[in-house]
PDB file of N, CA, C and O in Angstrom:
ATOM      1  N   UNK Q 827      -6.611  12.523   4.041  1.00  0.00           N
ATOM      2  CA  UNK Q 827      -5.639  12.688   3.042  1.00  0.00           C
ATOM      3  C   UNK Q 827      -3.717  11.222   3.439  1.00  0.00           C
ATOM      4  O   UNK Q 827      -3.847  11.315   4.191  1.00  0.00           O
ATOM      5  N   UNK Q 828      -4.735  10.164   2.799  1.00  0.00           N
ATOM      6  CA  UNK Q 828      -3.602   9.421   3.093  1.00  0.00           C
ATOM      7  C   UNK Q 828      -1.347   9.990   2.993  1.00  0.00           C
ATOM      8  O   UNK Q 828      -0.997   9.366   3.325  1.00  0.00           O
ATOM      9  N   UNK Q 829      -1.432  10.780   1.968  1.00  0.00           N
ATOM     10  CA  UNK Q 829      -0.133  11.446   2.237  1.00  0.00           C
ATOM     11  C   UNK Q 829       0.240  11.423   3.515  1.00  0.00           C
ATOM     12  O   UNK Q 829       1.606  11.377   3.747  1.00  0.00           O
ATOM     13  N   UNK Q 830      -0.600  11.876   4.147  1.00  0.00           N
ATOM     14  CA  UNK Q 830      -0.098  13.330   5.619  1.00  0.00           C
ATOM     15  C   UNK Q 830       0.250  11.708   6.706  1.00  0.00           C
ATOM     16  O   UNK Q 830       1.501  11.398   6.982  1.00  0.00           O
ATOM     17  N   UNK Q 831      -0.939  10.726   6.032  1.00  0.00           N
ATOM     18  CA  UNK Q 831      -0.708   9.333   7.181  1.00  0.00           C
ATOM     19  C   UNK Q 831       1.195   8.449   6.704  1.00  0.00           C
ATOM     20  O   UNK Q 831       1.853   8.452   7.494  1.00  0.00           O
ATOM     21  N   UNK Q 832       1.051   8.505   5.420  1.00  0.00           N
ATOM     22  CA  UNK Q 832       2.603   7.833   5.174  1.00  0.00           C
ATOM     23  C   UNK Q 832       3.298   8.419   5.461  1.00  0.00           C
ATOM     24  O   UNK Q 832       4.860   8.520   5.926  1.00  0.00           O
ATOM     25  N   UNK Q 833       3.834  10.078   5.309  1.00  0.00           N
ATOM     26  CA  UNK Q 833       4.897  10.628   5.608  1.00  0.00           C
ATOM     27  C   UNK Q 833       4.692  10.734   7.243  1.00  0.00           C
ATOM     28  O   UNK Q 833       5.818  10.484   7.825  1.00  0.00           O
ATOM     29  N   UNK Q 834       3.715  10.668   8.167  1.00  0.00           N
ATOM     30  CA  UNK Q 834       3.863  10.554   9.095  1.00  0.00           C
ATOM     31  C   UNK Q 834       4.361   9.235   9.788  1.00  0.00           C
ATOM     32  O   UNK Q 834       5.627   9.834  10.917  1.00  0.00           O
ATOM     33  N   UNK Q 835       3.671   8.419   9.254  1.00  0.00           N
ATOM     34  CA  UNK Q 835       5.024   7.151   9.274  1.00  0.00           C
ATOM     35  C   UNK Q 835       6.558   6.566   9.557  1.00  0.00           C
ATOM     36  O   UNK Q 835       6.853   6.838   9.838  1.00  0.00           O
ATOM     37  N   UNK Q 836       6.393   7.345   8.070  1.00  0.00           N
ATOM     38  CA  UNK Q 836       8.392   7.884   7.687  1.00  0.00           C
ATOM     39  C   UNK Q 836       8.917   8.657   8.919  1.00  0.00           C
ATOM     40  O   UNK Q 836       9.997   8.497   9.034  1.00  0.00           O
ATOM     41  N   UNK Q 837       8.277   9.818   9.093  1.00  0.00           N
ATOM     42  CA  UNK Q 837       8.987   9.890  10.101  1.00  0.00           C
ATOM     43  C   UNK Q 837       9.385   9.374  10.784  1.00  0.00           C
ATOM     44  O   UNK Q 837      10.334   9.512  11.864  1.00  0.00           O
ATOM     45  N   UNK Q 838       8.313   8.929  11.958  1.00  0.00           N
ATOM     46  CA  UNK Q 838       8.402   7.691  13.339  1.00  0.00           C
ATOM     47  C   UNK Q 838       9.448   6.859  12.483  1.00  0.00           C
ATOM     48  O   UNK Q 838      10.790   6.686  13.784  1.00  0.00           O
ATOM     49  N   UNK Q 839       9.762   6.288  11.473  1.00  0.00           N
ATOM     50  CA  UNK Q 839      10.541   5.092  11.235  1.00  0.00           C
ATOM     51  C   UNK Q 839      11.987   5.812  10.336  1.00  0.00           C
ATOM     52  O   UNK Q 839      13.141   4.756  10.536  1.00  0.00           O
ATOM     53  N   UNK Q 840      11.878   6.925  10.065  1.00  0.00           N
ATOM     54  CA  UNK Q 840      12.791   7.679   9.597  1.00  0.00           C
ATOM     55  C   UNK Q 840      13.796   6.647   8.621  1.00  0.00           C
ATOM     56  O   UNK Q 840      15.002   6.269   8.272  1.00  0.00           O
ATOM     57  N   UNK Q 841      13.047   5.879   7.767  1.00  0.00           N
ATOM     58  CA  UNK Q 841      13.320   5.401   6.781  1.00  0.00           C
ATOM     59  C   UNK Q 841      14.059   6.225   5.437  1.00  0.00           C
ATOM     60  O   UNK Q 841      12.844   6.412   5.198  1.00  0.00           O
ATOM     61  N   UNK Q 842      14.708   5.805   4.605  1.00  0.00           N
ATOM     62  CA  UNK Q 842      14.832   6.214   3.137  1.00  0.00           C
ATOM     63  C   UNK Q 842      14.194   5.110   2.287  1.00  0.00           C
ATOM     64  O   UNK Q 842      14.049   5.607   0.940  1.00  0.00           O
ATOM     65  N   UNK Q 843      14.439   3.842   2.890  1.00  0.00           N
ATOM     66  CA  UNK Q 843      13.867   3.067   1.899  1.00  0.00           C
ATOM     67  C   UNK Q 843      13.498   1.970   2.593  1.00  0.00           C
ATOM     68  O   UNK Q 843      13.063   2.020   3.736  1.00  0.00           O
ATOM     69  N   UNK Q 844      11.975   1.017   1.921  1.00  0.00           N
ATOM     70  CA  UNK Q 844      11.317   0.815   2.546  1.00  0.00           C
ATOM     71  C   UNK Q 844      11.779  -0.655   1.907  1.00  0.00           C
ATOM     72  O   UNK Q 844      11.954  -0.930   0.480  1.00  0.00           O
ATOM     73  N   UNK Q 845      11.059  -1.985   2.422  1.00  0.00           N
ATOM     74  CA  UNK Q 845      10.448  -3.853   1.978  1.00  0.00           C
ATOM     75  C   UNK Q 845      10.036  -3.372   0.604  1.00  0.00           C
ATOM     76  O   UNK Q 845       9.082  -2.478   1.281  1.00  0.00           O
ATOM     77  N   UNK Q 846       9.666  -4.831   0.235  1.00  0.00           N
ATOM     78  CA  UNK Q 846       8.200  -4.740  -0.683  1.00  0.00           C
ATOM     79  C   UNK Q 846       6.301  -5.128   0.000  1.00  0.00           C
ATOM     80  O   UNK Q 846       5.717  -4.115  -0.064  1.00  0.00           O
ATOM     81  N   UNK Q 847       7.303  -5.679   1.022  1.00  0.00           N
ATOM     82  CA  UNK Q 847       6.622  -5.848   2.243  1.00  0.00           C
ATOM     83  C   UNK Q 847       6.084  -5.245   2.734  1.00  0.00           C
ATOM     84  O   UNK Q 847       4.484  -4.005   3.027  1.00  0.00           O
ATOM     85  N   UNK Q 848       6.639  -3.915   3.251  1.00  0.00           N
ATOM     86  CA  UNK Q 848       5.712  -2.712   3.753  1.00  0.00           C
ATOM     87  C   UNK Q 848       5.336  -1.987   2.767  1.00  0.00           C
ATOM     88  O   UNK Q 848       4.499  -0.781   2.858  1.00  0.00           O
ATOM     89  N   UNK Q 849       6.024  -1.602   2.005  1.00  0.00           N
ATOM     90  CA  UNK Q 849       5.209  -0.535   0.155  1.00  0.00           C
ATOM     91  C   UNK Q 849       3.938  -1.517   0.516  1.00  0.00           C
ATOM     92  O   UNK Q 849       3.048  -0.571   0.370  1.00  0.00           O
ATOM     93  N   UNK Q 850       3.914  -2.653   0.222  1.00  0.00           N
ATOM     94  CA  UNK Q 850       2.557  -3.182   0.020  1.00  0.00           C
ATOM     95  C   UNK Q 850       1.563  -2.640   0.874  1.00  0.00           C
ATOM     96  O   UNK Q 850      -0.312  -2.372   0.717  1.00  0.00           O
ATOM     97  N   UNK Q 851       2.240  -2.776   2.326  1.00  0.00           N
ATOM     98  CA  UNK Q 851       0.709  -2.174   3.284  1.00  0.00           C
ATOM     99  C   UNK Q 851       0.646  -1.299   3.108  1.00  0.00           C
ATOM    100  O   UNK Q 851      -0.774  -0.631   3.493  1.00  0.00           O
ATOM    101  N   UNK Q 852       1.229   0.173   2.752  1.00  0.00           N
ATOM    102  CA  UNK Q 852       0.520   1.328   2.460  1.00  0.00           C
ATOM    103  C   UNK Q 852       0.191   1.573   1.475  1.00  0.00           C
ATOM    104  O   UNK Q 852      -0.301   2.548   1.580  1.00  0.00           O
ATOM    105  N   UNK Q 853       0.633   0.849   0.129  1.00  0.00           N
ATOM    106  CA  UNK Q 853      -0.210   1.394  -1.287  1.00  0.00           C
ATOM    107  C   UNK Q 853      -1.742   0.143  -1.471  1.00  0.00           C
ATOM    108  O   UNK Q 853      -2.324   0.343  -2.024  1.00  0.00           O
ATOM    109  N   UNK Q 854      -1.635  -0.439   0.154  1.00  0.00           N
ATOM    110  CA  UNK Q 854      -2.310  -1.514  -0.307  1.00  0.00           C
ATOM    111  C   UNK Q 854      -2.994  -2.133  -1.452  1.00  0.00           C
ATOM    112  O   UNK Q 854      -3.767  -2.239  -1.933  1.00  0.00           O
ATOM    113  N   UNK Q 855      -2.059  -2.839  -2.030  1.00  0.00           N
ATOM    114  CA  UNK Q 855      -1.543  -3.707  -3.349  1.00  0.00           C
ATOM    115  C   UNK Q 855      -1.079  -4.856  -2.980  1.00  0.00           C
ATOM    116  O   UNK Q 855      -0.367  -5.212  -1.276  1.00  0.00           O
ATOM    117  N   UNK Q 856      -1.069  -5.713  -3.789  1.00  0.00           N
ATOM    118  CA  UNK Q 856      -0.626  -7.479  -2.709  1.00  0.00           C
ATOM    119  C   UNK Q 856       0.733  -7.477  -3.628  1.00  0.00           C
ATOM    120  O   UNK Q 856       1.249  -6.582  -4.342  1.00  0.00           O
ATOM    121  N   UNK Q 857       1.216  -8.255  -3.220  1.00  0.00           N
ATOM    122  CA  UNK Q 857       2.937  -8.327  -4.284  1.00  0.00           C
ATOM    123  C   UNK Q 857       3.069  -8.308  -5.457  1.00  0.00           C
ATOM    124  O   UNK Q 857       3.824  -7.438  -5.698  1.00  0.00           O
ATOM    125  N   UNK Q 858       2.256  -9.143  -6.239  1.00  0.00           N
ATOM    126  CA  UNK Q 858       2.540  -9.140  -7.437  1.00  0.00           C
ATOM    127  C   UNK Q 858       1.866  -7.781  -8.273  1.00  0.00           C
ATOM    128  O   UNK Q 858       2.634  -7.591  -9.308  1.00  0.00           O
ATOM    129  N   UNK Q 859       1.225  -7.687  -7.724  1.00  0.00           N
ATOM    130  CA  UNK Q 859       0.978  -6.337  -8.604  1.00  0.00           C
ATOM    131  C   UNK Q 859       2.142  -4.948  -8.514  1.00  0.00           C
ATOM    132  O   UNK Q 859       1.969  -4.804  -8.683  1.00  0.00           O
ATOM    133  N   UNK Q 860       2.261  -5.352  -6.985  1.00  0.00           N
ATOM    134  CA  UNK Q 860       3.661  -4.065  -7.080  1.00  0.00           C
ATOM    135  C   UNK Q 860       5.131  -4.184  -7.713  1.00  0.00           C
ATOM    136  O   UNK Q 860       5.427  -3.442  -8.299  1.00  0.00           O
ATOM    137  N   UNK Q 861       5.337  -5.593  -7.758  1.00  0.00           N
ATOM    138  CA  UNK Q 861       6.566  -6.247  -8.655  1.00  0.00           C
ATOM    139  C   UNK Q 861       5.721  -6.112 -10.283  1.00  0.00           C
ATOM    140  O   UNK Q 861       7.160  -5.334 -10.595  1.00  0.00           O
ATOM    141  N   UNK Q 862       5.117  -6.180 -10.023  1.00  0.00           N
ATOM    142  CA  UNK Q 862       4.592  -5.417 -11.964  1.00  0.00           C
ATOM    143  C   UNK Q 862       4.858  -4.118 -12.254  1.00  0.00           C
ATOM    144  O   UNK Q 862       5.405  -3.710 -13.164  1.00  0.00           O
ATOM    145  N   UNK Q 863       4.414  -3.529 -11.159  1.00  0.00           N
ATOM    146  CA  UNK Q 863       4.180  -2.284 -11.277  1.00  0.00           C
ATOM    147  C   UNK Q 863       5.479  -1.510 -11.309  1.00  0.00           C
ATOM    148  O   UNK Q 863       6.136  -0.438 -11.760  1.00  0.00           O
ATOM    149  N   UNK Q 864       7.099  -2.248 -10.451  1.00  0.00           N
ATOM    150  CA  UNK Q 864       7.803  -1.809 -10.505  1.00  0.00           C
ATOM    151  C   UNK Q 864       8.312  -2.005 -12.096  1.00  0.00           C
ATOM    152  O   UNK Q 864       9.173  -1.570 -12.784  1.00  0.00           O
ATOM    153  N   UNK Q 865       8.424  -3.352 -12.494  1.00  0.00           N
ATOM    154  CA  UNK Q 865       8.697  -3.826 -13.862  1.00  0.00           C
ATOM    155  C   UNK Q 865       8.074  -3.196 -14.895  1.00  0.00           C
ATOM    156  O   UNK Q 865       8.423  -2.718 -15.684  1.00  0.00           O
ATOM    157  N   UNK Q 866       7.419  -2.594 -14.942  1.00  0.00           N
ATOM    158  CA  UNK Q 866       6.898  -1.576 -15.829  1.00  0.00           C
ATOM    159  C   UNK Q 866       7.171   0.020 -16.355  1.00  0.00           C
ATOM    160  O   UNK Q 866       7.067   0.781 -16.405  1.00  0.00           O
ATOM    161  N   UNK Q 867       8.193   0.155 -14.557  1.00  0.00           N
ATOM    162  CA  UNK Q 867       8.933   1.672 -14.467  1.00  0.00           C
ATOM    163  C   UNK Q 867       7.477   2.351 -13.969  1.00  0.00           C
ATOM    164  O   UNK Q 867       8.546   3.780 -13.895  1.00  0.00           O
ATOM    165  N   UNK Q 868       6.356   2.004 -13.027  1.00  0.00           N
ATOM    166  CA  UNK Q 868       5.325   3.233 -12.805  1.00  0.00           C
ATOM    167  C   UNK Q 868       6.137   3.304 -10.909  1.00  0.00           C
ATOM    168  O   UNK Q 868       5.408   4.450 -10.806  1.00  0.00           O
ATOM    169  N   UNK Q 869       6.937   2.827 -10.781  1.00  0.00           N
ATOM    170  CA  UNK Q 869       7.858   2.477  -9.100  1.00  0.00           C
ATOM    171  C   UNK Q 869       9.361   2.390  -9.031  1.00  0.00           C
ATOM    172  O   UNK Q 869       8.596   1.383  -9.713  1.00  0.00           O
ATOM    173  N   UNK Q 870       9.975   3.096  -8.678  1.00  0.00           N
ATOM    174  CA  UNK Q 870      11.263   2.665  -9.022  1.00  0.00           C
ATOM    175  C   UNK Q 870      11.721   2.271  -8.054  1.00  0.00           C
ATOM    176  O   UNK Q 870      11.506   2.348  -6.276  1.00  0.00           O
ATOM    177  N   UNK Q 871      12.360   1.287  -8.595  1.00  0.00           N
ATOM    178  CA  UNK Q 871      12.752   0.432  -7.119  1.00  0.00           C
ATOM    179  C   UNK Q 871      14.702  -0.435  -7.594  1.00  0.00           C
ATOM    180  O   UNK Q 871      14.780  -0.275  -8.429  1.00  0.00           O
ATOM    181  N   UNK Q 872      15.293  -1.046  -6.450  1.00  0.00           N
ATOM    182  CA  UNK Q 872      15.835  -1.696  -6.051  1.00  0.00           C
ATOM    183  C   UNK Q 872      16.352  -2.797  -6.310  1.00  0.00           C
ATOM    184  O   UNK Q 872      15.851  -3.340  -5.140  1.00  0.00           O
ATOM    185  N   UNK Q 873      17.144  -3.901  -6.525  1.00  0.00           N
ATOM    186  CA  UNK Q 873      17.253  -5.303  -5.697  1.00  0.00           C
ATOM    187  C   UNK Q 873      18.756  -5.143  -4.882  1.00  0.00           C
ATOM    188  O   UNK Q 873      19.277  -5.335  -5.411  1.00  0.00           O
ATOM    189  N   UNK Q 874      18.582  -4.749  -3.705  1.00  0.00           N
ATOM    190  CA  UNK Q 874      20.619  -5.279  -3.111  1.00  0.00           C
ATOM    191  C   UNK Q 874      20.882  -6.701  -2.908  1.00  0.00           C
ATOM    192  O   UNK Q 874      22.201  -6.753  -3.071  1.00  0.00           O
ATOM    193  N   UNK Q 875      19.925  -7.820  -3.203  1.00  0.00           N
ATOM    194  CA  UNK Q 875      20.280  -9.026  -3.260  1.00  0.00           C
ATOM    195  C   UNK Q 875      19.343  -9.638  -4.189  1.00  0.00           C
ATOM    196  O   UNK Q 875      18.223  -9.124  -4.457  1.00  0.00           O
ATOM    197  N   UNK Q 876      18.852 -10.521  -4.265  1.00  0.00           N
ATOM    198  CA  UNK Q 876      17.987 -11.962  -4.898  1.00  0.00           C
ATOM    199  C   UNK Q 876      17.290 -11.406  -4.545  1.00  0.00           C
ATOM    200  O   UNK Q 876      16.043 -11.524  -5.211  1.00  0.00           O
ATOM    201  N   UNK Q 877      16.573 -11.809  -3.682  1.00  0.00           N
ATOM    202  CA  UNK Q 877      15.475 -11.760  -2.585  1.00  0.00           C
ATOM    203  C   UNK Q 877      15.215 -10.513  -1.716  1.00  0.00           C
ATOM    204  O   UNK Q 877      13.801 -10.809  -1.636  1.00  0.00           O
ATOM    205  N   UNK Q 878      15.961  -9.251  -1.799  1.00  0.00           N
ATOM    206  CA  UNK Q 878      15.168  -8.196  -1.291  1.00  0.00           C
ATOM    207  C   UNK Q 878      14.913  -7.159  -2.244  1.00  0.00           C
ATOM    208  O   UNK Q 878      15.867  -6.867  -3.091  1.00  0.00           O
ATOM    209  N   UNK Q 879      14.623  -6.486  -2.355  1.00  0.00           N
ATOM    210  CA  UNK Q 879      13.628  -5.440  -2.986  1.00  0.00           C
ATOM    211  C   UNK Q 879      13.674  -3.910  -2.047  1.00  0.00           C
ATOM    212  O   UNK Q 879      13.531  -3.706  -1.004  1.00  0.00           O
ATOM    213  N   UNK Q 880      14.101  -2.983  -2.291  1.00  0.00           N
ATOM    214  CA  UNK Q 880      14.313  -1.193  -1.681  1.00  0.00           C
ATOM    215  C   UNK Q 880      13.669  -0.787  -2.788  1.00  0.00           C
ATOM    216  O   UNK Q 880      14.046  -0.215  -3.309  1.00  0.00           O
ATOM    217  N   UNK Q 881      12.779  -0.254  -2.185  1.00  0.00           N
ATOM    218  CA  UNK Q 881      12.221   1.001  -2.768  1.00  0.00           C
ATOM    219  C   UNK Q 881      12.191   2.676  -1.978  1.00  0.00           C
ATOM    220  O   UNK Q 881      11.728   1.975  -0.643  1.00  0.00           O
ATOM    221  N   UNK Q 882      12.282   3.325  -2.839  1.00  0.00           N
ATOM    222  CA  UNK Q 882      12.161   4.536  -1.662  1.00  0.00           C
ATOM    223  C   UNK Q 882      11.264   5.249  -1.406  1.00  0.00           C
ATOM    224  O   UNK Q 882      10.473   4.932  -2.182  1.00  0.00           O
ATOM    225  N   UNK Q 883      11.238   6.101  -0.493  1.00  0.00           N
ATOM    226  CA  UNK Q 883       9.987   6.023   0.141  1.00  0.00           C
ATOM    227  C   UNK Q 883       9.491   7.117  -0.615  1.00  0.00           C
ATOM    228  O   UNK Q 883       7.961   7.203  -1.034  1.00  0.00           O
ATOM    229  N   UNK Q 884       9.907   8.084  -1.107  1.00  0.00           N
ATOM    230  CA  UNK Q 884       9.937   9.139  -2.436  1.00  0.00           C
ATOM    231  C   UNK Q 884       9.153   8.194  -3.289  1.00  0.00           C
ATOM    232  O   UNK Q 884       8.109   9.569  -3.603  1.00  0.00           O
ATOM    233  N   UNK Q 885       9.433   7.588  -4.143  1.00  0.00           N
ATOM    234  CA  UNK Q 885       8.399   6.674  -4.927  1.00  0.00           C
ATOM    235  C   UNK Q 885       7.127   5.817  -4.316  1.00  0.00           C
ATOM    236  O   UNK Q 885       6.494   6.221  -4.764  1.00  0.00           O
ATOM    237  N   UNK Q 886       7.077   6.105  -3.355  1.00  0.00           N
ATOM    238  CA  UNK Q 886       6.137   5.481  -2.774  1.00  0.00           C
ATOM    239  C   UNK Q 886       5.012   6.833  -2.656  1.00  0.00           C
ATOM    240  O   UNK Q 886       3.607   6.681  -3.625  1.00  0.00           O
ATOM    241  N   UNK Q 887       5.561   8.135  -2.034  1.00  0.00           N
ATOM    242  CA  UNK Q 887       4.550   9.216  -2.088  1.00  0.00           C
ATOM    243  C   UNK Q 887       4.633   9.243  -3.109  1.00  0.00           C
ATOM    244  O   UNK Q 887       3.712   9.670  -4.212  1.00  0.00           O
ATOM    245  N   UNK Q 888       5.084   9.462  -4.817  1.00  0.00           N
ATOM    246  CA  UNK Q 888       4.829   9.802  -5.625  1.00  0.00           C
ATOM    247  C   UNK Q 888       3.893   9.493  -6.700  1.00  0.00           C
ATOM    248  O   UNK Q 888       2.967   9.666  -7.316  1.00  0.00           O
ATOM    249  N   UNK Q 889       3.949   7.725  -6.217  1.00  0.00           N
ATOM    250  CA  UNK Q 889       2.663   6.589  -7.106  1.00  0.00           C
ATOM    251  C   UNK Q 889       1.347   7.181  -6.315  1.00  0.00           C
ATOM    252  O   UNK Q 889       0.543   7.117  -7.075  1.00  0.00           O
ATOM    253  N   UNK Q 890       1.281   6.982  -4.628  1.00  0.00           N
ATOM    254  CA  UNK Q 890       0.209   7.525  -4.182  1.00  0.00           C
ATOM    255  C   UNK Q 890       0.093   9.066  -4.821  1.00  0.00           C
ATOM    256  O   UNK Q 890      -1.633   8.556  -4.862  1.00  0.00           O
ATOM    257  N   UNK Q 891       0.464  10.113  -4.896  1.00  0.00           N
ATOM    258  CA  UNK Q 891      -0.176  11.139  -5.717  1.00  0.00           C
ATOM    259  C   UNK Q 891      -0.352  11.210  -6.700  1.00  0.00           C
ATOM    260  O   UNK Q 891      -1.605  11.478  -7.236  1.00  0.00           O
ATOM    261  N   UNK Q 892      -0.161  10.259  -7.027  1.00  0.00           N
ATOM    262  CA  UNK Q 892      -0.067  10.354  -8.815  1.00  0.00           C
ATOM    263  C   UNK Q 892      -1.557   9.730  -9.236  1.00  0.00           C
ATOM    264  O   UNK Q 892      -2.033   9.503  -9.830  1.00  0.00           O
ATOM    265  N   UNK Q 893      -2.289   8.200  -8.275  1.00  0.00           N
ATOM    266  CA  UNK Q 893      -2.444   7.684  -8.070  1.00  0.00           C
ATOM    267  C   UNK Q 893      -4.199   7.952  -7.728  1.00  0.00           C
ATOM    268  O   UNK Q 893      -5.032   7.258  -7.590  1.00  0.00           O
ATOM    269  N   UNK Q 894      -3.847   8.873  -6.931  1.00  0.00           N
ATOM    270  CA  UNK Q 894      -5.136   9.675  -6.826  1.00  0.00           C
ATOM    271  C   UNK Q 894      -5.602  10.977  -7.244  1.00  0.00           C
ATOM    272  O   UNK Q 894      -6.897  11.315  -7.406  1.00  0.00           O
ATOM    273  N   UNK Q 895      -4.938  11.700  -8.814  1.00  0.00           N
ATOM    274  CA  UNK Q 895      -5.797  12.309  -9.548  1.00  0.00           C
ATOM    275  C   UNK Q 895      -6.611  11.628 -10.552  1.00  0.00           C
ATOM    276  O   UNK Q 895      -6.958  10.158 -10.307  1.00  0.00           O
TER     277      UNK Q 895
END
């Protein structure tokens, strides 16, 4: 179960938000695909600055869980 792997990684880093690159690696998605999912509202994220995305770890878990169905 990859959910446990993501959870264990999150506990180690104790991060509440992930970058676009970190999220891409965890979900095994390309950057354009991840940005498309964010713009479609399938993954909630925010932009604290022009070039930086912040993706809540909980959103990564939710998306992963919903994509396993």
